[in-house]
PDB file of C-alpha atoms in Angstrom:
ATOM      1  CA  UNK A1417     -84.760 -96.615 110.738  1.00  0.00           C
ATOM      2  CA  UNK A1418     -81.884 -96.951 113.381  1.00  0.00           C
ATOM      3  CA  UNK A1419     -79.176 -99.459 113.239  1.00  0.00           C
ATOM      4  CA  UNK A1420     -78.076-101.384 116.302  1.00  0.00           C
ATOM      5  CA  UNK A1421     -76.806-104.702 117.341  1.00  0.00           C
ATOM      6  CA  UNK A1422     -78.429-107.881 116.882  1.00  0.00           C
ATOM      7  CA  UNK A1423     -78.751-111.632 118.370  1.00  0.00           C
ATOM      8  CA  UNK A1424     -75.921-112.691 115.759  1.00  0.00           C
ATOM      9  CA  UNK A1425     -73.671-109.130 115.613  1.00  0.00           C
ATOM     10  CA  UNK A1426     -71.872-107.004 118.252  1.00  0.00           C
ATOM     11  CA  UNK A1427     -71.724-103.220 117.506  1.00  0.00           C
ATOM     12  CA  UNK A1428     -69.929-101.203 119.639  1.00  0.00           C
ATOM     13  CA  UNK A1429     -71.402 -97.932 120.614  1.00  0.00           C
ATOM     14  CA  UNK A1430     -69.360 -95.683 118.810  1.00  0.00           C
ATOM     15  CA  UNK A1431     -69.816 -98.050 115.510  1.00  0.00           C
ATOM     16  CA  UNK A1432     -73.496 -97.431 116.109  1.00  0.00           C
ATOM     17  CA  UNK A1433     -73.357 -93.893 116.207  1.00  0.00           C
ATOM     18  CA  UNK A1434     -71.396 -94.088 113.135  1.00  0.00           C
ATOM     19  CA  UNK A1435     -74.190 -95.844 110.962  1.00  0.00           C
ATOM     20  CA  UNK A1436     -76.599 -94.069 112.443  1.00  0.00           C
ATOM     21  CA  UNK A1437     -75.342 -90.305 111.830  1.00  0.00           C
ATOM     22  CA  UNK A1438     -74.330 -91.316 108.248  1.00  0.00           C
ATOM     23  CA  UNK A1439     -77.996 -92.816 107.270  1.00  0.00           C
ATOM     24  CA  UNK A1440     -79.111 -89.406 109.003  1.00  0.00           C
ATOM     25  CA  UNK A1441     -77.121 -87.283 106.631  1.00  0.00           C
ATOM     26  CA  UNK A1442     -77.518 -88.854 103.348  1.00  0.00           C
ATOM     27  CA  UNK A1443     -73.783 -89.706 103.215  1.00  0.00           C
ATOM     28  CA  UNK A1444     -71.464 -92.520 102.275  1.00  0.00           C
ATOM     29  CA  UNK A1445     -70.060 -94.357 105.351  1.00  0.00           C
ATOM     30  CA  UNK A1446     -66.113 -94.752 104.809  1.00  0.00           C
ATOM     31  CA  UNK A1447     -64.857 -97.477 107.068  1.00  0.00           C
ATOM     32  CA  UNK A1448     -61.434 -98.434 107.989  1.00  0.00           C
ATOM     33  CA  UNK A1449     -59.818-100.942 109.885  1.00  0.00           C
ATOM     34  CA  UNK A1450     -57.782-103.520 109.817  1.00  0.00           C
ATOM     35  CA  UNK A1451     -58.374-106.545 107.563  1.00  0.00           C
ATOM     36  CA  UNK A1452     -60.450-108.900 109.329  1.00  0.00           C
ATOM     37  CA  UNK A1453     -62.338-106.640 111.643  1.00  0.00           C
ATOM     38  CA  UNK A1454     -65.476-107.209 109.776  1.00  0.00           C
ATOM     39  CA  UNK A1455     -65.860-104.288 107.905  1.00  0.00           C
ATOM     40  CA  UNK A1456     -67.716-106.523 104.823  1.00  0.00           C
ATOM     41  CA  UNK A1457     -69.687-108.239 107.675  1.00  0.00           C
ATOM     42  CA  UNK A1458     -70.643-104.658 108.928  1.00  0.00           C
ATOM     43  CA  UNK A1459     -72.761-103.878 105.787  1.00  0.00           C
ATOM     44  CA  UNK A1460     -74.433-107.199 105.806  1.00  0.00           C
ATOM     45  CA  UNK A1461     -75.506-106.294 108.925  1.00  0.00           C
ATOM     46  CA  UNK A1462     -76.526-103.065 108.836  1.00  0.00           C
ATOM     47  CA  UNK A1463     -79.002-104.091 105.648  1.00  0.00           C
ATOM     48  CA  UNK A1464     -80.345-107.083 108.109  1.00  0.00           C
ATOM     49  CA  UNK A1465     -80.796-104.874 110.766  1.00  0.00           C
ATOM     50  CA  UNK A1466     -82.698-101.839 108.768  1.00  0.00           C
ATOM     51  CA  UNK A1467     -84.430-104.302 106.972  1.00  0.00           C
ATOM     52  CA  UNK A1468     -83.051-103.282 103.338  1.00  0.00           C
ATOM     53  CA  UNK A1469     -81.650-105.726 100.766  1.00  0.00           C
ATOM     54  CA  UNK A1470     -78.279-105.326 100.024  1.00  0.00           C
ATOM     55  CA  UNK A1471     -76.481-104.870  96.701  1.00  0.00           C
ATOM     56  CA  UNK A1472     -72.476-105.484  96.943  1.00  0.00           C
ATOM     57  CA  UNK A1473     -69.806-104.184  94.383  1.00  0.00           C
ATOM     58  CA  UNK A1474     -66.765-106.125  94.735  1.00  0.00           C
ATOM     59  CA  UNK A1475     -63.546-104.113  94.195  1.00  0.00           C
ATOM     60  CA  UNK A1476     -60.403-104.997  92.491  1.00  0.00           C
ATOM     61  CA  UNK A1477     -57.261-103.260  90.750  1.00  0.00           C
ATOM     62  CA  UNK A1478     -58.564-103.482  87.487  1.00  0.00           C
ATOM     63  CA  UNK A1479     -61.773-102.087  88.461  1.00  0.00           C
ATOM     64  CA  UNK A1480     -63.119 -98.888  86.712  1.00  0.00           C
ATOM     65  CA  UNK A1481     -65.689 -96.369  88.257  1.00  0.00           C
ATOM     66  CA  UNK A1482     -67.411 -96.644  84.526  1.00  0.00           C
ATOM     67  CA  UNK A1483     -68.067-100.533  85.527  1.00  0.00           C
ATOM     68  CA  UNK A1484     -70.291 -99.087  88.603  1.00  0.00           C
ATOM     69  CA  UNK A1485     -72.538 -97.001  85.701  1.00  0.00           C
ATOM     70  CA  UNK A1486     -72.998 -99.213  83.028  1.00  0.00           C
ATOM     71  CA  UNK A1487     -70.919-100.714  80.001  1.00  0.00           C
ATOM     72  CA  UNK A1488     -71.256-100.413  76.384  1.00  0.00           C
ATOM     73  CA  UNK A1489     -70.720-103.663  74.459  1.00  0.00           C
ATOM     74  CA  UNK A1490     -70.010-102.122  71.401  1.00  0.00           C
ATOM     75  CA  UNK A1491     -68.391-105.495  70.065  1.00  0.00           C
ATOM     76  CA  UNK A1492     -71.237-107.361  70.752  1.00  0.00           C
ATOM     77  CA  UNK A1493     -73.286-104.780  68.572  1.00  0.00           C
ATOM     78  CA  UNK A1494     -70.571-104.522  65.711  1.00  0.00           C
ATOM     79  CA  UNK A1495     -70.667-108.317  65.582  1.00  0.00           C
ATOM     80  CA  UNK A1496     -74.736-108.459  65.316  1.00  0.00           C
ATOM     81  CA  UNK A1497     -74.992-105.673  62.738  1.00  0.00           C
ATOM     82  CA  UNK A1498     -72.707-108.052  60.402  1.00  0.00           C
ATOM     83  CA  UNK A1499     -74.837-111.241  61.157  1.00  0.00           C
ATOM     84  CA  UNK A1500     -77.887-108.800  60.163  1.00  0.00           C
ATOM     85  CA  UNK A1501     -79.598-109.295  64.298  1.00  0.00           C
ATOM     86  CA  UNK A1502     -82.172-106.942  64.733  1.00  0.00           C
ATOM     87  CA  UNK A1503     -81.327-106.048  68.083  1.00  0.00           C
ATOM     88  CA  UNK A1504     -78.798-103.645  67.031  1.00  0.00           C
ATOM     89  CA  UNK A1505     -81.611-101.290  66.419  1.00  0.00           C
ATOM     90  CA  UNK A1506     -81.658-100.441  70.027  1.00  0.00           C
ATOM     91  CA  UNK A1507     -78.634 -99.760  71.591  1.00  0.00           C
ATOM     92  CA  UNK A1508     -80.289-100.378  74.985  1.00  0.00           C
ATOM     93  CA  UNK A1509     -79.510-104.054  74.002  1.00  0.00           C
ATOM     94  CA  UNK A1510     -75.745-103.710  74.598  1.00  0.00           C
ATOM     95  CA  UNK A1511     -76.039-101.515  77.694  1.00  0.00           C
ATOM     96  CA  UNK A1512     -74.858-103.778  80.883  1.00  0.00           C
ATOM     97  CA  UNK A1513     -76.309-102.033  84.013  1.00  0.00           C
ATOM     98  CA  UNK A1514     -73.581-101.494  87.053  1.00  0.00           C
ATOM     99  CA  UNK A1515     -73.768-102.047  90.323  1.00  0.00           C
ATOM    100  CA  UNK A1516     -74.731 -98.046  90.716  1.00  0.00           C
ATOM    101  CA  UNK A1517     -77.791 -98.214  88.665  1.00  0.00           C
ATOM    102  CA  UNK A1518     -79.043-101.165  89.893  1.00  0.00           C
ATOM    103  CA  UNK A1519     -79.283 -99.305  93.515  1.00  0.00           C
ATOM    104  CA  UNK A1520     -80.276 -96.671  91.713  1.00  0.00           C
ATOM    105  CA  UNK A1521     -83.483 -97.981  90.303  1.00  0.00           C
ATOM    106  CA  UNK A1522     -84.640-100.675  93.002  1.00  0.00           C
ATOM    107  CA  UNK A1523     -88.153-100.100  93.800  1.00  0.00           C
ATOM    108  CA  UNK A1524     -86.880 -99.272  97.805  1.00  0.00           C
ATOM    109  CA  UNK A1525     -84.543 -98.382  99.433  1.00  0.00           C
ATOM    110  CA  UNK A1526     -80.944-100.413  99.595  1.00  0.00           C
ATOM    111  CA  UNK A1527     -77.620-101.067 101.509  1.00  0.00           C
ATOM    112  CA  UNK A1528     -74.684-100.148  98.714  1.00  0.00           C
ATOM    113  CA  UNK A1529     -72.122-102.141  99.654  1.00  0.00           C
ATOM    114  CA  UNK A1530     -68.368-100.849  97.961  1.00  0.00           C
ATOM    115  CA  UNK A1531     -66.169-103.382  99.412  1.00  0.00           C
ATOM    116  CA  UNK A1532     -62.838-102.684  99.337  1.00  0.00           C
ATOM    117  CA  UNK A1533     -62.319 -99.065  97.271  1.00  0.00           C
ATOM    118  CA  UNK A1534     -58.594 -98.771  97.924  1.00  0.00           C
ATOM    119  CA  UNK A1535     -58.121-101.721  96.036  1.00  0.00           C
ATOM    120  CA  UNK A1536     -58.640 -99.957  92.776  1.00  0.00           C
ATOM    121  CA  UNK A1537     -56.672 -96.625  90.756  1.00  0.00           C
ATOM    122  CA  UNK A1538     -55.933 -93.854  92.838  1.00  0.00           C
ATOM    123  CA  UNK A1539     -58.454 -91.789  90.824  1.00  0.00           C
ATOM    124  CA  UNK A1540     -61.042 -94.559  91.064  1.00  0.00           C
ATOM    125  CA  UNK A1541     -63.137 -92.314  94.523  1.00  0.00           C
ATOM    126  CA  UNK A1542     -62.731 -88.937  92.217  1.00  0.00           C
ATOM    127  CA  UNK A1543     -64.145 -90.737  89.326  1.00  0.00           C
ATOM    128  CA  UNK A1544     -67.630 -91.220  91.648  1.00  0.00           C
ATOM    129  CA  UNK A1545     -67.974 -88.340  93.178  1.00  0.00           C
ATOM    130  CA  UNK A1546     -70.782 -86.750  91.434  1.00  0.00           C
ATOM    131  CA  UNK A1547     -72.449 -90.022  91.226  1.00  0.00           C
ATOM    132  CA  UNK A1548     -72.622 -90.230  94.765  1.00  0.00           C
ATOM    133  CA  UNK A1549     -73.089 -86.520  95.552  1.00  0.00           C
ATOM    134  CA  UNK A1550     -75.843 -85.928  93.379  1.00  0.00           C
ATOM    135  CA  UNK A1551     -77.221 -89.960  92.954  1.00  0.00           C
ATOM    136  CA  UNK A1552     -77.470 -89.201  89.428  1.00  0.00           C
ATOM    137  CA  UNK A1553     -75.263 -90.105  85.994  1.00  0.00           C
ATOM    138  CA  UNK A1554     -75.743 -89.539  81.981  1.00  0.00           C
ATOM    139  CA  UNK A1555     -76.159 -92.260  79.754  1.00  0.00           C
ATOM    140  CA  UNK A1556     -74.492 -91.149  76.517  1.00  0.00           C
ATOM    141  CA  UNK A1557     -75.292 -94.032  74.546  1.00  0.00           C
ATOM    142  CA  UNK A1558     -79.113 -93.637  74.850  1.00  0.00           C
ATOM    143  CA  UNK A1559     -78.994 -89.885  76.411  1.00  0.00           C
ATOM    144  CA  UNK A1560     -80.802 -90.790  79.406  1.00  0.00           C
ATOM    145  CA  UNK A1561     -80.151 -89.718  82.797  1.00  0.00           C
ATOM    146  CA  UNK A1562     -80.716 -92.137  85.488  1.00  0.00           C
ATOM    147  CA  UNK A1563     -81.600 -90.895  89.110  1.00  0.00           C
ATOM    148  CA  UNK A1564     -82.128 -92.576  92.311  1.00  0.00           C
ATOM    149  CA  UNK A1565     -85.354 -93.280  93.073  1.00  0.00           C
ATOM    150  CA  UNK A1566     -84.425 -93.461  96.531  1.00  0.00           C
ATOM    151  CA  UNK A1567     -80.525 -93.046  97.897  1.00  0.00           C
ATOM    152  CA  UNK A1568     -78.724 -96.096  98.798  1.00  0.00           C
ATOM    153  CA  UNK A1569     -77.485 -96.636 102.232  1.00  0.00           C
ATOM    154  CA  UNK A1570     -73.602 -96.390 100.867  1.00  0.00           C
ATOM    155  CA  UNK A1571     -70.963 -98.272 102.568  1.00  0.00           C
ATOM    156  CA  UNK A1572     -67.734 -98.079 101.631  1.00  0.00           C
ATOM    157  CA  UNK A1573     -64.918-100.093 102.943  1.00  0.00           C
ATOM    158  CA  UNK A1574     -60.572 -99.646 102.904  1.00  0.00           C
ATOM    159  CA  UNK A1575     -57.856-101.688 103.976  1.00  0.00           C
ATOM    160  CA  UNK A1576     -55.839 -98.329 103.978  1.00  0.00           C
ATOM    161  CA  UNK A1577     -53.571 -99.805 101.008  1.00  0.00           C
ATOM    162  CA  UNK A1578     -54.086 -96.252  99.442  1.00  0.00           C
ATOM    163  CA  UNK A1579     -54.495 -92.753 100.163  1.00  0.00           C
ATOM    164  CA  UNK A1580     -58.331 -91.739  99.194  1.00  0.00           C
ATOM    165  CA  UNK A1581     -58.251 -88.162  97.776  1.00  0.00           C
ATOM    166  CA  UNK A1582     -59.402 -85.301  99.980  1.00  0.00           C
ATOM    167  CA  UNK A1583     -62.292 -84.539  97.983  1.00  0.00           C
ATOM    168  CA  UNK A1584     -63.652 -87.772  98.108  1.00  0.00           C
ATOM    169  CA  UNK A1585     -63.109 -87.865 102.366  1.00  0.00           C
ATOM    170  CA  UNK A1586     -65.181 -84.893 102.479  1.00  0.00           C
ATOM    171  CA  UNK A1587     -68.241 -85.984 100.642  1.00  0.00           C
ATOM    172  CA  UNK A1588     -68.172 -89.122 103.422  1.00  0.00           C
ATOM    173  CA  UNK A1589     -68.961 -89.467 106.851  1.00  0.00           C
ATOM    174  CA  UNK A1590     -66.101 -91.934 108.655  1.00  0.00           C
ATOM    175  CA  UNK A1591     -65.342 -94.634 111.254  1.00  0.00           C
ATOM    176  CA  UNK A1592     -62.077 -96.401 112.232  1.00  0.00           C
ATOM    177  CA  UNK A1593     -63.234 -99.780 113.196  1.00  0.00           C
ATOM    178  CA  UNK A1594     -60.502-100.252 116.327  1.00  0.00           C
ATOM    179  CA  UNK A1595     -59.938-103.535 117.310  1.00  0.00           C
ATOM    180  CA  UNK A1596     -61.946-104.577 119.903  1.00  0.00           C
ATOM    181  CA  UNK A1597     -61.649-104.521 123.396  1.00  0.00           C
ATOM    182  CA  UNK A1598     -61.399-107.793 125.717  1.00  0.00           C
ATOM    183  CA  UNK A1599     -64.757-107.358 126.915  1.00  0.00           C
ATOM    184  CA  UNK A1600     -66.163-106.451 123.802  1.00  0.00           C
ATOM    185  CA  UNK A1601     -64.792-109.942 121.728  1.00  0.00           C
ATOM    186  CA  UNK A1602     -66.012-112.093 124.475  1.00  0.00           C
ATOM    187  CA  UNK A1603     -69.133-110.642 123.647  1.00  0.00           C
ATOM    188  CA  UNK A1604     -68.740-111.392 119.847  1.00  0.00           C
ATOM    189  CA  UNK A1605     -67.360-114.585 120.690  1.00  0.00           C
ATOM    190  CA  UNK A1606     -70.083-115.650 123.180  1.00  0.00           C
ATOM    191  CA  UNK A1607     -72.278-115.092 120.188  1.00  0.00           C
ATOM    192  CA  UNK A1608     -70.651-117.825 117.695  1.00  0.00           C
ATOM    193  CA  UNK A1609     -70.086-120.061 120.477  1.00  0.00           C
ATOM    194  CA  UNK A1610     -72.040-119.557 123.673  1.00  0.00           C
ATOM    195  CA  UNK A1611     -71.156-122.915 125.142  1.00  0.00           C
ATOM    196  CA  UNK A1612     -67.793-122.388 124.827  1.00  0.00           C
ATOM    197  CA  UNK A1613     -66.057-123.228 128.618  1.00  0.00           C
ATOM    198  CA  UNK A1614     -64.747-119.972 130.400  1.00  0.00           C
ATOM    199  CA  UNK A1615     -61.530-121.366 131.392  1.00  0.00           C
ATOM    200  CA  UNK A1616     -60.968-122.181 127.474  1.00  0.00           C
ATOM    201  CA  UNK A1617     -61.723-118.792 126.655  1.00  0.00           C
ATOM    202  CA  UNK A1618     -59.923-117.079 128.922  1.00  0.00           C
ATOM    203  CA  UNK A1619     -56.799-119.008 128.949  1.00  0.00           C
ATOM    204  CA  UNK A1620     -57.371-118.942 124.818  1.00  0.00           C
ATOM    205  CA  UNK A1621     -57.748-114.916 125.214  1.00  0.00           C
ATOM    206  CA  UNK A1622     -54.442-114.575 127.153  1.00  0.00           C
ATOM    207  CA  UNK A1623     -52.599-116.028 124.443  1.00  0.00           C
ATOM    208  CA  UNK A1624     -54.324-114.393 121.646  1.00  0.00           C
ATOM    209  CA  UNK A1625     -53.565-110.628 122.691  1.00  0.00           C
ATOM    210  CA  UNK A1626     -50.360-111.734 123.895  1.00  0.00           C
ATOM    211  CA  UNK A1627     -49.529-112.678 120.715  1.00  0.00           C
ATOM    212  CA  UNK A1628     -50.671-109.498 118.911  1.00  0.00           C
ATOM    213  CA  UNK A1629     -48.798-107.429 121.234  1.00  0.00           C
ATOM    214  CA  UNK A1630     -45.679-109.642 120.437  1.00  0.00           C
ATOM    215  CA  UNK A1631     -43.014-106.098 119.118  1.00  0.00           C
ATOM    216  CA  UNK A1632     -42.096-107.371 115.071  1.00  0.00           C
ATOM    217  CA  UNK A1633     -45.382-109.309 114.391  1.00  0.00           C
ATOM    218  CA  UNK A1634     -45.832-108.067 110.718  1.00  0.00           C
ATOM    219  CA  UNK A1635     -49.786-109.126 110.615  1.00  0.00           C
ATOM    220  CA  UNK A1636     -51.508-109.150 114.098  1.00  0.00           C
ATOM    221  CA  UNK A1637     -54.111-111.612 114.018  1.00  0.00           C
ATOM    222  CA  UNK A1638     -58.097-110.210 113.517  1.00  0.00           C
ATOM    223  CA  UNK A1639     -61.390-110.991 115.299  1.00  0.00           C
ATOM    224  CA  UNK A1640     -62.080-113.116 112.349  1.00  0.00           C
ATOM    225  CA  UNK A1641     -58.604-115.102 113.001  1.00  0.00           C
ATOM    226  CA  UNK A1642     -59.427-115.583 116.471  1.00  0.00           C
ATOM    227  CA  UNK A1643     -62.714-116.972 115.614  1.00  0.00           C
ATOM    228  CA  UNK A1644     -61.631-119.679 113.284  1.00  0.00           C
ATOM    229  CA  UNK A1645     -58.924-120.822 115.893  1.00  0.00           C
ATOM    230  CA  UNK A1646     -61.296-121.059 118.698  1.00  0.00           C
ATOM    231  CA  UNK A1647     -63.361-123.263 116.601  1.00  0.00           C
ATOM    232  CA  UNK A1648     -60.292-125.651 115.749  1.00  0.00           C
ATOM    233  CA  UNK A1649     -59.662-125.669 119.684  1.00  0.00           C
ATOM    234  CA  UNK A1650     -63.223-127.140 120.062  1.00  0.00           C
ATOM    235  CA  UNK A1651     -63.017-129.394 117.289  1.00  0.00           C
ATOM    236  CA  UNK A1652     -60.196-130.642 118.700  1.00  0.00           C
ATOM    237  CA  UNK A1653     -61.730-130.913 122.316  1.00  0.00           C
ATOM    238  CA  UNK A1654     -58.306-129.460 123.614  1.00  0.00           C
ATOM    239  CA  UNK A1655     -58.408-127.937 127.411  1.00  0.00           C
ATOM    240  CA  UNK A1656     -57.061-124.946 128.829  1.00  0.00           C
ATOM    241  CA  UNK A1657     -53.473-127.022 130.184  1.00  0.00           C
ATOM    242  CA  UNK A1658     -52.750-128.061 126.284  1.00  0.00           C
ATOM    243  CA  UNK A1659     -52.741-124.496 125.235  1.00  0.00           C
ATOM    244  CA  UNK A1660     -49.686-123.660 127.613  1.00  0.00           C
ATOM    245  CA  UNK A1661     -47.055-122.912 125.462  1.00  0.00           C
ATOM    246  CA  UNK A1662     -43.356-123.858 127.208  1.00  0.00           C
ATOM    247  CA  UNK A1663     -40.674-121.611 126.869  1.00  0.00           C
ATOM    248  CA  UNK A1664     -39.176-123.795 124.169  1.00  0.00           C
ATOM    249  CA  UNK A1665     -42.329-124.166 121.800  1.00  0.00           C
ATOM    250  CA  UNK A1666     -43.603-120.669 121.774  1.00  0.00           C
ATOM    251  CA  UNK A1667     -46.312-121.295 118.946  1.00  0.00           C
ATOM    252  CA  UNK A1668     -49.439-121.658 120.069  1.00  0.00           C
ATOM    253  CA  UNK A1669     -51.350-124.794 119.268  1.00  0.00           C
ATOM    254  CA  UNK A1670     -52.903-124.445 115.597  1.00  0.00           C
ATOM    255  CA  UNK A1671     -51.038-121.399 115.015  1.00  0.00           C
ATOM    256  CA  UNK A1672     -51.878-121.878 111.132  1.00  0.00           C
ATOM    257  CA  UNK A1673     -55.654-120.131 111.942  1.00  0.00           C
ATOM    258  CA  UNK A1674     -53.473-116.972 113.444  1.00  0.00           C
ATOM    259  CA  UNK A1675     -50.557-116.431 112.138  1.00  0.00           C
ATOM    260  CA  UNK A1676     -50.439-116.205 107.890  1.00  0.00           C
ATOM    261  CA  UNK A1677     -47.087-115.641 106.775  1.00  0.00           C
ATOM    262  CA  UNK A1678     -43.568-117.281 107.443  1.00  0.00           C
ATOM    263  CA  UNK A1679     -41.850-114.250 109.158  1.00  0.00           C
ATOM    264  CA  UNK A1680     -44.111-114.055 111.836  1.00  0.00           C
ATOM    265  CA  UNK A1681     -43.971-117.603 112.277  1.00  0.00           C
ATOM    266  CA  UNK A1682     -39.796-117.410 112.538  1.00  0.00           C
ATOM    267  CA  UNK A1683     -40.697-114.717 114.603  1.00  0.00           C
ATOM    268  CA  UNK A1684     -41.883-117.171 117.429  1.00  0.00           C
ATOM    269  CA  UNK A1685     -39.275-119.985 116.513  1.00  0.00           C
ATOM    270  CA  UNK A1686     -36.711-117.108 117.042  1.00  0.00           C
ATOM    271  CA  UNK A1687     -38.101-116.208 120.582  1.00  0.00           C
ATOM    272  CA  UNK A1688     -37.987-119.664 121.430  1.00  0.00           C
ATOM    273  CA  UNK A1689     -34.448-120.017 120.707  1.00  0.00           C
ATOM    274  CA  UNK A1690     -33.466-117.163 122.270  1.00  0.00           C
ATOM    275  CA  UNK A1691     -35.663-118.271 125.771  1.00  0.00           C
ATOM    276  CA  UNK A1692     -33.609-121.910 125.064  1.00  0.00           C
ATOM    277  CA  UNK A1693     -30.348-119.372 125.369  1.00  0.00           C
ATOM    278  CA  UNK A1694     -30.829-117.846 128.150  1.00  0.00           C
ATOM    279  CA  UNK A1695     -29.738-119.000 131.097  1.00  0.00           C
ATOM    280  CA  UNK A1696     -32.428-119.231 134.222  1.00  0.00           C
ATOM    281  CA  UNK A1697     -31.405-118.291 137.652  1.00  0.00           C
TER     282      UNK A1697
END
């Protein structure tokens, strides 16, 4: 059971290794990057390639590790036992199964998707350690304890908007997804759109990593940014010659797909004025 790239996905070596060594050792894959870099499309991938199905918890600031378990609808309960329902005789009734103990109990083996961890409280990673350690947790409603039948293929994925705790890093094996390389996006761009023209692509290139090398860009633009705007350039059947930006337009052409907020935008209006300024000779 070996991961590695596909007809529709790009993995670069080191990501490979990555996968690989932390199905080998039983261990939660932590995986950084910047947003956009496909660290979502990574686990999707990964349960293609092994052939596993995938089960994906969804993070958010109000999440709680507890959600992951199970929940206890104990209003739902209090509300039957007053309208006389008989289904308050089993508590199991009012137990909502998590995201956890649904990998927990499929019949094989699974990819655990946690998508986005650093999303949630600071003490949201301590709050699953044991679960993930040990692939076990209590019930104390019904005093079960429910075990993995088989452990999960855990990914977990952060946007480095928090600091994960120290304890949690150490229970996980982990990968920095860098941005890629020039020859390794034409690679992952010859895969979405193998027709595309080389001059296109490599005039369309230049501009894109010139532009994320631009010094005060607050968001450089991602491998998924890059994708969407080479699609608009071949919707829009534009050649290489209409990309050319002149000294005093310094956006590029559909500069909505790559850049997303206003101060990078005034960023480029503001180079543009100053290249209007300056004298040539």
């Amino acid at each position: 059971m070996r991961f590695q790239s596909t007809e529709t996905y790009v993995a670069p070596p080191d990501l490979t290794v990555a996968v690989n060594a932390a199905v080998a050792l039983e261990r939660p894959l932590l995986v950084k990057g910047e947003p956009g870099t496909g660290k979502t499309e990574l686990a999707r991938q990964v349960a293609a390639s092994l052939g596993l199905p995938m089960i994906e918890w969804n993070i958010k600031s109000t999440t709680k590790a507890q959600q992951g378990l199970y929940e206890y609808d104990a209003v739902s309960r209090l509300r039957d036992s007053q309208l006389g329902d008989a289904r308050v005789n089993d508590v199991k009734n009012y137990i909502r199964k998590g995201k956890l103990w649904q990998a927990f109990e499929a019949e094989g083996r699974v990819v655990l998707l946690i998508d986005e961890i650093d999303k949630a409280d600071i003490e949201f990673p301590n709050d699953l350690l044991q679960e993930l350690d040990k692939m076990e947790f209590h019930v104390y409603e019904t005093g079960e304890t429910v075990r993995a039948r088989q452990r999960p293929v855990v990914i977990i994925t952060s946007n480095n908007e928090k600091e994960l705790p120290d304890a949690f890093l150490r229970r996980c094996f982990f990968h920095y997804i860098k941005f890629p390389e020039a020859a390794v996006l034409k690679q992952i761009i010859g895969v979405h759109f193998p027709g595309i023209k080389e001059a296109l692509l490599a005039e369309a290139l230049s501009q894109f990593y010139e532009i994320r090398e631009t010094p005060g860009l607050k968001k450089k633009p991602s491998t998924s940014e890059v994708l969407d705007w080479l699609k608009l350039l071949l919707a829009e059947d534009l050649a290489p010659e209409d990309l050319k930006r002149e000294g005093t337009n310094l956006l590029p052409k559909l500069h909505g797909a790559l850049l997303k907020n206003e101060q990078d935008v005034h960023l480029f209006e503001r180079l543009a004025f100053m290249a209007r300024r300056t004298p040539r000779g």
